[in-house]
């Protein structure tokens, strides 16, 4: 009899061990008293998950049409070939996890690697805005190298973080990388096919150290095919990375709710090298300062902004900048070797009210501070008639508390202009225009039209130019997955 009982226990615990690689949670038909290791024995809430140690190869299955309140903290790693996976199962709508502001995140990846999060909807809306609130936080802090994290097919919405960057802001996705004791980074992060909306302040935001003496950047970062809308601040900020690729994303409909103190832009690197930003569409940015579609920001080397579509952004098409006060220090080697090419800008630089910093200000191109060797070529810039109260500057070169921009070249660009436009080039000797085509002469501007010919074109077919560009660059409008109200 004892041998029979022992045999039954071995079989029971043996099966439990095997089944523990799958965890099922169903808010509609589950029960937290179940084992949670099959569809028929699913848990009902996230409570038991918090008590469970996850082994490599474990999959957490959340039932479609389920809705959970709470949060998920993943503190265990997978291994190569045996990742830990959080995903949905069954037919129906994505399972929803409502953080309700209980934590500063709804999902936390805490110094872990070999993780896949796929097909979940998350929110994190508290009773009032809170700094640093996120939907998903990914930490790499004194962790060493963390490999292979995938976030895909998610909906991340309704996160009410702070609207003020200096207070900590807030994000749909926050990636934090710091290593005072142990150099730390993520090698292989993919953020793919997600829909992000109504997240305050930002959408996808990296944070890291800018110190070049301790430079240990994230590697193999891909941010691709995401739809971001109704986010008031920064869309995609690449910080502390080398070789990141940001492509085929659509960012649109930025609400005009930031305070006057706040600067933000669509897609930009900050303290990152060799970033490639391509095949994206950014439109309707309305931040009180900056508000360009694209930006190559300080302490970044080798940024390429190419084959993108930009339109109807309050602050302009592109910003290239660097802060002079810290230039030459360990945290700022300059913004160097930026290339901006083969892009289309339509109706950018339309801010309808004065800024608190400089009054009326929304140049199509803003080049400021100690930036060096910026090459802007083969872009198409279409500027329809502007309201008389709107800035009519195409290129603005100015200073940001230190050396002026050095070696800026505009080459082989096409400028189709309907109204009276001008350049503001206070340091004329450091900028060169070669082989550009203008549809009409600029006002209040010295320009060598022997090198930059006038090609008078009337009745520009903007739709034809736009559709040809979008087709050639495979930039297709993304549809809403939700009825956004």
Coordinates of C-alpha atoms in Angstrom, one line a residue:
X1 CA 0.0 0.0 0.0
X2 CA 2.8 2.4 0.9
X3 CA 4.6 1.7 -2.4
X4 CA 1.3 2.4 -4.3
X5 CA 0.9 5.8 -2.5
X6 CA 4.5 6.6 -3.2
X7 CA 4.1 5.8 -6.9
X8 CA 1.0 7.9 -7.1
X9 CA 2.8 10.9 -5.5
X10 CA 5.7 10.5 -8.0
X11 CA 3.3 10.5 -10.9
X12 CA 1.3 13.4 -9.5
X13 CA 4.3 15.6 -8.8
X14 CA 6.0 14.5 -12.0
X15 CA 3.0 15.7 -14.0
X16 CA 2.8 18.9 -12.0
X17 CA 6.4 19.7 -12.7
X18 CA 5.9 19.2 -16.4
X19 CA 2.7 21.2 -16.5
X20 CA 4.3 24.1 -14.6
X21 CA 5.9 25.2 -17.8
X22 CA 2.5 26.5 -18.8
X23 CA 0.4 28.8 -16.6
X24 CA -3.2 29.7 -17.6
X25 CA -5.2 32.6 -16.2
X26 CA -8.8 33.2 -17.2
X27 CA -10.7 36.0 -15.4
X28 CA -14.1 34.8 -16.6
X29 CA -14.0 31.1 -15.9
X30 CA -10.9 30.6 -13.8
X31 CA -10.5 30.0 -10.0
X32 CA -7.4 30.9 -7.9
X33 CA -7.8 27.6 -6.1
X34 CA -7.1 25.7 -9.3
X35 CA -3.6 24.5 -10.2
X36 CA -3.3 27.0 -13.0
X37 CA -1.5 24.5 -15.2
X38 CA -4.1 23.9 -17.9
X39 CA -7.0 25.7 -19.7
X40 CA -9.4 23.6 -17.6
X41 CA -7.7 24.5 -14.4
X42 CA -6.9 28.2 -15.0
X43 CA -6.4 30.8 -12.2
X44 CA -8.8 33.8 -12.2
X45 CA -6.4 36.6 -11.2
X46 CA -2.8 37.6 -11.2
X47 CA -2.3 37.0 -7.5
X48 CA -0.9 33.5 -7.7
X49 CA 1.5 34.5 -10.5
X50 CA 3.2 36.9 -8.2
X51 CA 4.1 34.0 -5.9
X52 CA 5.3 31.7 -8.7
X53 CA 9.0 31.3 -9.7
X54 CA 9.2 31.2 -13.4
X55 CA 11.5 28.6 -15.0
X56 CA 13.1 29.0 -18.4
X57 CA 10.7 27.9 -21.1
X58 CA 7.6 28.9 -19.0
X59 CA 4.7 30.4 -20.9
X60 CA 2.1 32.5 -19.1
X61 CA -1.2 32.3 -21.0
X62 CA -3.8 35.0 -20.5
X63 CA -7.3 34.1 -21.8
X64 CA -8.7 36.3 -24.6
X65 CA -11.6 38.5 -23.4
X66 CA -10.2 38.4 -19.9
X67 CA -9.8 41.6 -17.9
X68 CA -7.4 41.8 -14.9
X69 CA -6.7 44.4 -12.3
X70 CA -3.2 44.6 -10.9
X71 CA 0.3 44.2 -12.2
X72 CA 2.9 41.6 -13.4
X73 CA 6.5 41.6 -12.2
X74 CA 8.8 39.3 -14.0
X75 CA 12.0 38.7 -11.9
X76 CA 13.1 35.5 -13.6
X77 CA 15.0 35.0 -16.9
X78 CA 14.6 32.6 -19.7
X79 CA 17.5 31.0 -21.5
X80 CA 18.5 31.0 -25.2
X81 CA 16.0 28.8 -26.9
X82 CA 13.8 28.7 -23.8
X83 CA 12.4 32.2 -23.2
X84 CA 9.8 33.1 -20.7
X85 CA 6.7 34.1 -22.7
X86 CA 3.6 36.2 -21.7
X87 CA 0.9 35.9 -24.3
X88 CA -2.8 35.5 -24.9
X89 CA -4.7 32.3 -25.9
X90 CA -8.1 31.6 -27.3
X91 CA -10.4 33.6 -29.6
X92 CA -11.6 37.1 -28.8
X93 CA -10.1 40.5 -27.8
X94 CA -6.7 40.9 -26.3
X95 CA -6.7 40.2 -22.5
X96 CA -6.5 43.5 -20.6
X97 CA -4.4 44.2 -17.5
X98 CA -5.5 47.4 -15.8
X99 CA -2.7 48.7 -13.5
X100 CA -5.1 51.4 -12.0
X101 CA -2.0 53.3 -10.7
X102 CA -1.3 50.7 -8.1
X103 CA 2.3 50.6 -9.1
X104 CA 4.3 52.9 -11.4
X105 CA 4.1 50.2 -14.0
X106 CA 1.6 47.5 -15.1
X107 CA 4.3 45.1 -16.3
X108 CA 7.9 45.2 -15.0
X109 CA 10.8 43.3 -16.5
X110 CA 13.3 43.5 -13.6
X111 CA 16.8 42.8 -14.8
X112 CA 15.8 39.8 -16.8
X113 CA 16.5 38.4 -20.3
X114 CA 15.2 36.0 -22.9
X115 CA 11.6 37.4 -22.5
X116 CA 8.8 37.6 -25.0
X117 CA 5.6 39.7 -24.3
X118 CA 3.0 39.2 -27.1
X119 CA -0.5 40.3 -27.7
X120 CA -1.6 41.8 -24.3
X121 CA -3.4 45.1 -23.7
X122 CA -2.3 47.2 -20.7
X123 CA -3.4 50.4 -19.0
X124 CA -2.1 52.3 -16.0
X125 CA -4.4 55.1 -15.1
X126 CA -4.4 56.4 -11.6
X127 CA -6.8 58.8 -9.9
X128 CA -4.4 61.6 -10.8
X129 CA -1.2 62.1 -12.9
X130 CA 2.0 60.7 -11.3
X131 CA 5.6 61.2 -12.4
X132 CA 7.4 58.2 -14.0
X133 CA 4.2 56.2 -14.4
X134 CA 4.4 53.7 -17.3
X135 CA 2.6 50.8 -18.9
X136 CA 5.7 48.6 -19.3
X137 CA 9.1 49.2 -17.6
X138 CA 12.2 47.3 -18.7
X139 CA 15.1 47.6 -16.2
X140 CA 18.8 46.8 -16.8
X141 CA 20.4 48.2 -13.7
X142 CA 23.7 46.7 -12.4
X143 CA 22.7 43.6 -14.2
X144 CA 25.5 43.1 -16.8
X145 CA 24.4 42.2 -20.3
X146 CA 20.7 41.2 -20.8
X147 CA 19.9 39.5 -24.1
X148 CA 16.9 39.2 -26.3
X149 CA 13.7 40.9 -25.1
X150 CA 10.7 41.1 -27.5
X151 CA 7.6 43.3 -27.0
X152 CA 5.2 42.8 -29.8
X153 CA 1.5 43.1 -30.8
X154 CA 0.6 45.0 -27.6
X155 CA -1.9 47.7 -27.0
X156 CA -0.6 50.1 -24.4
X157 CA -3.0 53.0 -23.6
X158 CA -4.3 55.4 -20.9
X159 CA -1.2 56.0 -18.8
X160 CA -1.4 59.3 -16.9
X161 CA 2.1 60.2 -16.1
X162 CA 3.4 63.7 -15.5
X163 CA 3.3 66.1 -18.4
X164 CA 6.6 67.6 -17.1
X165 CA 9.8 66.0 -18.2
X166 CA 11.9 67.2 -15.3
X167 CA 9.4 65.8 -12.9
X168 CA 9.9 62.3 -14.4
X169 CA 7.3 62.4 -17.1
X170 CA 5.6 59.2 -18.0
X171 CA 5.7 56.6 -20.8
X172 CA 3.9 53.7 -22.5
X173 CA 7.2 51.9 -22.5
X174 CA 10.3 52.9 -20.5
X175 CA 13.7 51.2 -20.9
X176 CA 16.1 52.2 -18.1
X177 CA 19.8 51.2 -18.4
X178 CA 22.2 52.2 -15.6
X179 CA 25.3 50.5 -14.1
X180 CA 27.3 52.3 -11.5
X181 CA 28.6 49.0 -10.0
X182 CA 28.3 46.7 -13.0
X183 CA 28.2 47.8 -16.6
X184 CA 24.7 47.0 -17.9
X185 CA 22.9 47.0 -21.2
X186 CA 20.4 45.2 -23.3
X187 CA 21.6 43.3 -26.4
X188 CA 18.7 42.5 -28.6
X189 CA 15.6 44.5 -27.8
X190 CA 12.7 44.5 -30.3
X191 CA 9.6 46.6 -29.9
X192 CA 7.3 45.6 -32.8
X193 CA 3.8 46.1 -34.1
X194 CA 2.4 47.8 -31.0
X195 CA -0.4 50.3 -30.7
X196 CA 0.2 53.0 -28.2
X197 CA -2.3 55.8 -27.4
X198 CA -3.2 58.3 -24.7
X199 CA 0.0 57.8 -22.7
X200 CA 1.4 60.8 -20.9
X201 CA 3.9 62.2 -21.3
X202 CA 5.7 60.0 -23.9
X203 CA 5.4 56.8 -25.9
X204 CA 8.6 54.8 -26.2
X205 CA 11.4 56.3 -24.0
X206 CA 14.9 55.0 -23.3
X207 CA 16.9 56.3 -20.3
X208 CA 20.6 55.8 -19.7
X209 CA 23.9 57.5 -18.7
X210 CA 25.4 59.9 -21.2
X211 CA 28.9 59.6 -19.7
X212 CA 31.4 58.6 -22.5
X213 CA 33.9 57.4 -19.9
X214 CA 31.5 54.7 -18.9
X215 CA 30.0 54.2 -22.4
X216 CA 28.3 50.8 -22.6
X217 CA 25.4 51.3 -25.0
X218 CA 22.4 49.0 -25.7
X219 CA 23.0 47.0 -28.9
X220 CA 20.7 45.5 -31.6
X221 CA 17.7 47.6 -30.8
X222 CA 14.8 47.6 -33.3
X223 CA 11.7 49.8 -32.9
X224 CA 9.5 48.9 -35.9
X225 CA 6.0 49.1 -37.2
X226 CA 4.4 50.7 -34.2
X227 CA 1.3 53.0 -34.3
X228 CA 1.6 55.9 -31.8
X229 CA -1.2 58.4 -31.4
X230 CA -2.7 60.9 -29.0
X231 CA 0.6 61.1 -27.1
X232 CA 1.4 64.8 -26.2
X233 CA 5.2 64.5 -25.7
X234 CA 8.1 62.6 -27.2
X235 CA 7.2 59.7 -29.5
X236 CA 10.3 57.5 -29.7
X237 CA 13.5 58.6 -27.9
X238 CA 16.6 56.4 -28.4
X239 CA 19.0 57.0 -25.5
X240 CA 22.2 55.1 -24.7
X241 CA 22.2 52.9 -27.8
X242 CA 24.5 52.1 -30.6
X243 CA 23.1 51.1 -34.0
X244 CA 19.4 51.3 -33.1
X245 CA 17.0 51.0 -36.0
X246 CA 13.7 52.9 -35.9
X247 CA 11.6 52.2 -39.0
X248 CA 8.1 51.9 -40.4
X249 CA 6.4 53.6 -37.4
X250 CA 3.5 56.0 -37.6
X251 CA 3.2 58.8 -35.1
X252 CA 0.2 61.2 -35.3
X253 CA -2.3 63.4 -33.6
X254 CA -0.3 64.7 -30.7
X255 CA -2.7 66.6 -28.4
X256 CA -1.7 70.2 -27.5
X257 CA -1.8 69.8 -23.7
X258 CA 1.8 70.2 -22.6
X259 CA 2.7 73.2 -20.4
X260 CA 4.7 76.1 -21.9
X261 CA 7.9 74.8 -20.3
X262 CA 7.9 71.5 -22.3
X263 CA 9.9 70.7 -25.4
X264 CA 9.2 67.4 -27.3
X265 CA 9.5 65.9 -30.8
X266 CA 8.5 62.9 -32.8
X267 CA 11.5 60.5 -33.2
X268 CA 15.0 61.3 -32.0
X269 CA 18.3 60.0 -30.6
X270 CA 19.9 61.4 -27.5
X271 CA 23.4 60.3 -26.4
X272 CA 23.3 57.5 -29.0
X273 CA 25.5 56.6 -31.9
X274 CA 24.8 55.3 -35.4
X275 CA 21.0 55.5 -35.1
X276 CA 19.0 54.9 -38.3
X277 CA 15.6 56.5 -38.5
X278 CA 13.8 55.5 -41.7
X279 CA 10.5 54.9 -43.4
X280 CA 8.5 56.5 -40.6
X281 CA 5.6 59.0 -40.7
X282 CA 5.3 61.7 -38.1
X283 CA 2.5 64.3 -38.2
X284 CA 0.6 66.7 -36.0
X285 CA 3.2 67.3 -33.2
X286 CA 2.0 70.3 -31.1
X287 CA 4.5 70.6 -28.2
X288 CA 5.0 74.2 -27.0
X289 CA 8.7 74.1 -27.9
X290 CA 10.5 72.1 -30.6
X291 CA 7.6 69.9 -31.9
X292 CA 9.5 68.8 -35.0
X293 CA 8.9 65.5 -36.6
X294 CA 12.5 64.4 -36.3
X295 CA 15.6 65.4 -34.3
X296 CA 19.3 64.5 -34.1
X297 CA 20.0 65.5 -30.5
X298 CA 23.0 66.1 -28.3
X299 CA 25.9 63.8 -27.7
X300 CA 24.9 61.7 -30.7
X301 CA 27.3 60.6 -33.5
X302 CA 26.4 59.3 -36.9
X303 CA 22.6 59.7 -36.9
X304 CA 20.9 58.9 -40.2
X305 CA 17.4 60.3 -40.9
X306 CA 16.3 59.0 -44.2
X307 CA 13.2 58.1 -46.3
X308 CA 10.7 59.5 -43.8
X309 CA 7.5 61.4 -44.2
X310 CA 6.8 64.5 -42.1
X311 CA 3.8 66.8 -42.2
X312 CA 1.8 69.3 -40.3
X313 CA 4.2 69.4 -37.3
X314 CA 4.0 72.7 -35.4
X315 CA 7.7 73.1 -34.8
X316 CA 9.0 72.1 -38.3
X317 CA 10.5 69.1 -40.1
X318 CA 13.8 68.5 -38.3
X319 CA 16.0 69.7 -35.4
X320 CA 19.7 69.2 -35.2
X321 CA 21.0 70.4 -31.8
X322 CA 23.6 70.2 -29.1
X323 CA 23.9 72.0 -25.8
X324 CA 26.9 74.3 -25.7
X325 CA 27.2 74.5 -21.9
X326 CA 28.3 70.9 -21.5
X327 CA 30.1 70.6 -24.9
X328 CA 33.5 68.9 -24.5
X329 CA 32.7 67.3 -21.2
X330 CA 32.4 63.6 -20.6
X331 CA 28.7 63.7 -21.2
X332 CA 28.8 65.6 -24.5
X333 CA 31.1 64.9 -27.4
X334 CA 28.9 66.8 -29.7
X335 CA 26.2 66.1 -32.3
X336 CA 28.4 64.9 -35.2
X337 CA 28.0 63.5 -38.7
X338 CA 24.3 63.7 -39.0
X339 CA 22.8 62.8 -42.4
X340 CA 19.3 63.8 -43.4
X341 CA 18.4 62.5 -46.8
X342 CA 15.6 61.4 -49.1
X343 CA 12.8 62.6 -46.8
X344 CA 9.5 64.4 -47.7
X345 CA 8.2 67.3 -45.6
X346 CA 4.8 68.9 -46.3
X347 CA 3.4 71.8 -44.4
X348 CA 5.8 71.6 -41.4
X349 CA 6.5 74.6 -39.2
X350 CA 2.9 75.9 -38.7
X351 CA 2.8 76.7 -34.9
X352 CA -0.2 79.1 -34.7
X353 CA 0.8 80.9 -31.6
X354 CA 4.0 82.5 -30.1
X355 CA 6.3 80.4 -28.0
X356 CA 7.2 81.5 -24.4
X357 CA 10.9 81.3 -25.3
X358 CA 11.3 83.1 -28.6
X359 CA 7.9 84.4 -29.7
X360 CA 6.9 83.3 -33.2
X361 CA 9.2 80.4 -33.9
X362 CA 8.7 77.3 -36.2
X363 CA 11.5 77.0 -38.9
X364 CA 11.3 74.0 -41.2
X365 CA 15.0 73.3 -40.3
X366 CA 16.4 74.3 -36.9
X367 CA 20.2 73.8 -36.6
X368 CA 21.5 75.0 -33.2
X369 CA 24.5 74.7 -30.9
X370 CA 27.8 72.9 -31.4
X371 CA 26.8 70.4 -34.1
X372 CA 29.3 69.4 -36.7
X373 CA 29.3 68.1 -40.2
X374 CA 25.6 67.9 -40.9
X375 CA 24.7 66.9 -44.4
X376 CA 21.1 67.5 -45.5
X377 CA 20.5 66.3 -49.1
X378 CA 18.0 65.1 -51.6
X379 CA 15.0 66.0 -49.6
X380 CA 11.7 67.3 -50.9
X381 CA 10.3 70.3 -48.9
X382 CA 6.8 71.5 -49.7
X383 CA 5.7 74.7 -47.9
X384 CA 2.2 75.9 -48.8
X385 CA 1.0 79.4 -48.0
X386 CA 1.3 80.1 -44.3
X387 CA -0.9 82.2 -42.1
X388 CA 0.7 85.7 -41.8
X389 CA 1.2 85.2 -38.1
X390 CA 3.2 82.0 -38.6
X391 CA 7.1 81.9 -38.8
X392 CA 8.1 82.0 -42.5
X393 CA 11.7 80.7 -41.9
X394 CA 13.0 77.6 -43.8
X395 CA 16.4 77.3 -42.3
X396 CA 17.4 78.8 -38.9
X397 CA 21.0 78.6 -37.7
X398 CA 21.6 79.8 -34.2
X399 CA 23.5 79.3 -30.9
X400 CA 22.7 77.2 -27.8
X401 CA 25.1 78.5 -25.2
X402 CA 28.4 77.5 -26.9
X403 CA 30.0 77.1 -30.3
X404 CA 27.9 77.6 -33.4
X405 CA 27.0 74.9 -35.9
X406 CA 30.0 73.9 -38.0
X407 CA 30.1 72.5 -41.5
X408 CA 26.4 72.4 -42.4
X409 CA 25.6 71.5 -46.0
X410 CA 22.3 71.6 -47.9
X411 CA 22.7 69.8 -51.2
X412 CA 20.3 68.8 -54.0
X413 CA 17.2 69.5 -52.0
X414 CA 13.9 70.6 -53.7
X415 CA 12.0 73.5 -52.1
X416 CA 8.5 74.1 -53.3
X417 CA 7.3 77.3 -51.8
X418 CA 4.0 79.1 -52.2
X419 CA 4.4 82.1 -49.9
X420 CA 7.3 84.4 -49.0
X421 CA 9.9 82.4 -47.1
X422 CA 13.4 83.2 -45.8
X423 CA 16.4 81.8 -44.1
X424 CA 18.0 83.1 -40.9
X425 CA 21.7 82.3 -41.0
X426 CA 23.5 84.3 -38.4
X427 CA 26.7 82.4 -38.9
X428 CA 26.7 82.3 -42.7
X429 CA 30.3 81.2 -43.2
X430 CA 29.6 77.7 -41.6
X431 CA 26.7 76.8 -44.0
X432 CA 26.8 75.9 -47.7
X433 CA 24.0 75.5 -50.2
X434 CA 24.8 73.5 -53.3
X435 CA 22.6 72.3 -56.1
X436 CA 19.3 73.0 -54.4
X437 CA 16.2 73.9 -56.4
X438 CA 13.8 76.6 -55.2
X439 CA 10.4 77.2 -56.8
X440 CA 10.9 81.0 -56.0
X441 CA 13.4 83.3 -54.6
X442 CA 13.6 83.7 -50.8
X443 CA 13.0 87.1 -49.1
X444 CA 15.5 88.7 -46.8
X445 CA 18.1 86.1 -47.6
X446 CA 21.4 86.0 -49.4
X447 CA 21.5 83.0 -51.7
X448 CA 23.8 82.1 -54.6
X449 CA 21.2 81.2 -57.2
X450 CA 23.9 80.3 -59.6
X451 CA 24.5 77.3 -57.4
X452 CA 20.9 76.9 -56.3
X453 CA 18.7 77.6 -59.4
X454 CA 15.1 78.9 -59.4
X455 CA 12.7 76.6 -61.1
X456 CA 9.4 78.4 -61.1
X457 CA 6.6 75.9 -60.8
X458 CA 3.0 76.8 -60.4
X459 CA 0.2 74.6 -59.1
X460 CA 2.3 72.0 -57.4
X461 CA 0.5 68.6 -57.3
X462 CA 1.2 67.8 -53.6
X463 CA -0.9 64.7 -53.6
X464 CA 1.0 63.3 -56.6
X465 CA 4.3 64.0 -55.0
X466 CA 3.2 62.5 -51.7
X467 CA 1.7 59.4 -53.1
X468 CA 4.7 58.7 -55.2
X469 CA 7.0 59.1 -52.2
X470 CA 4.9 56.9 -50.0
X471 CA 4.7 54.2 -52.5
X472 CA 8.4 54.2 -53.3
X473 CA 9.3 54.1 -49.6
X474 CA 6.6 51.6 -48.6
X475 CA 5.1 54.0 -46.0
X476 CA 1.5 53.0 -45.7
X477 CA -1.1 54.6 -43.4
X478 CA -2.0 52.5 -40.4
X479 CA -5.6 52.0 -39.4
X480 CA -6.9 52.5 -35.9
X481 CA -7.4 49.3 -34.0
X482 CA -9.8 51.1 -31.5
X483 CA -12.4 53.8 -31.7
X484 CA -10.4 56.5 -30.1
X485 CA -12.5 59.1 -28.4

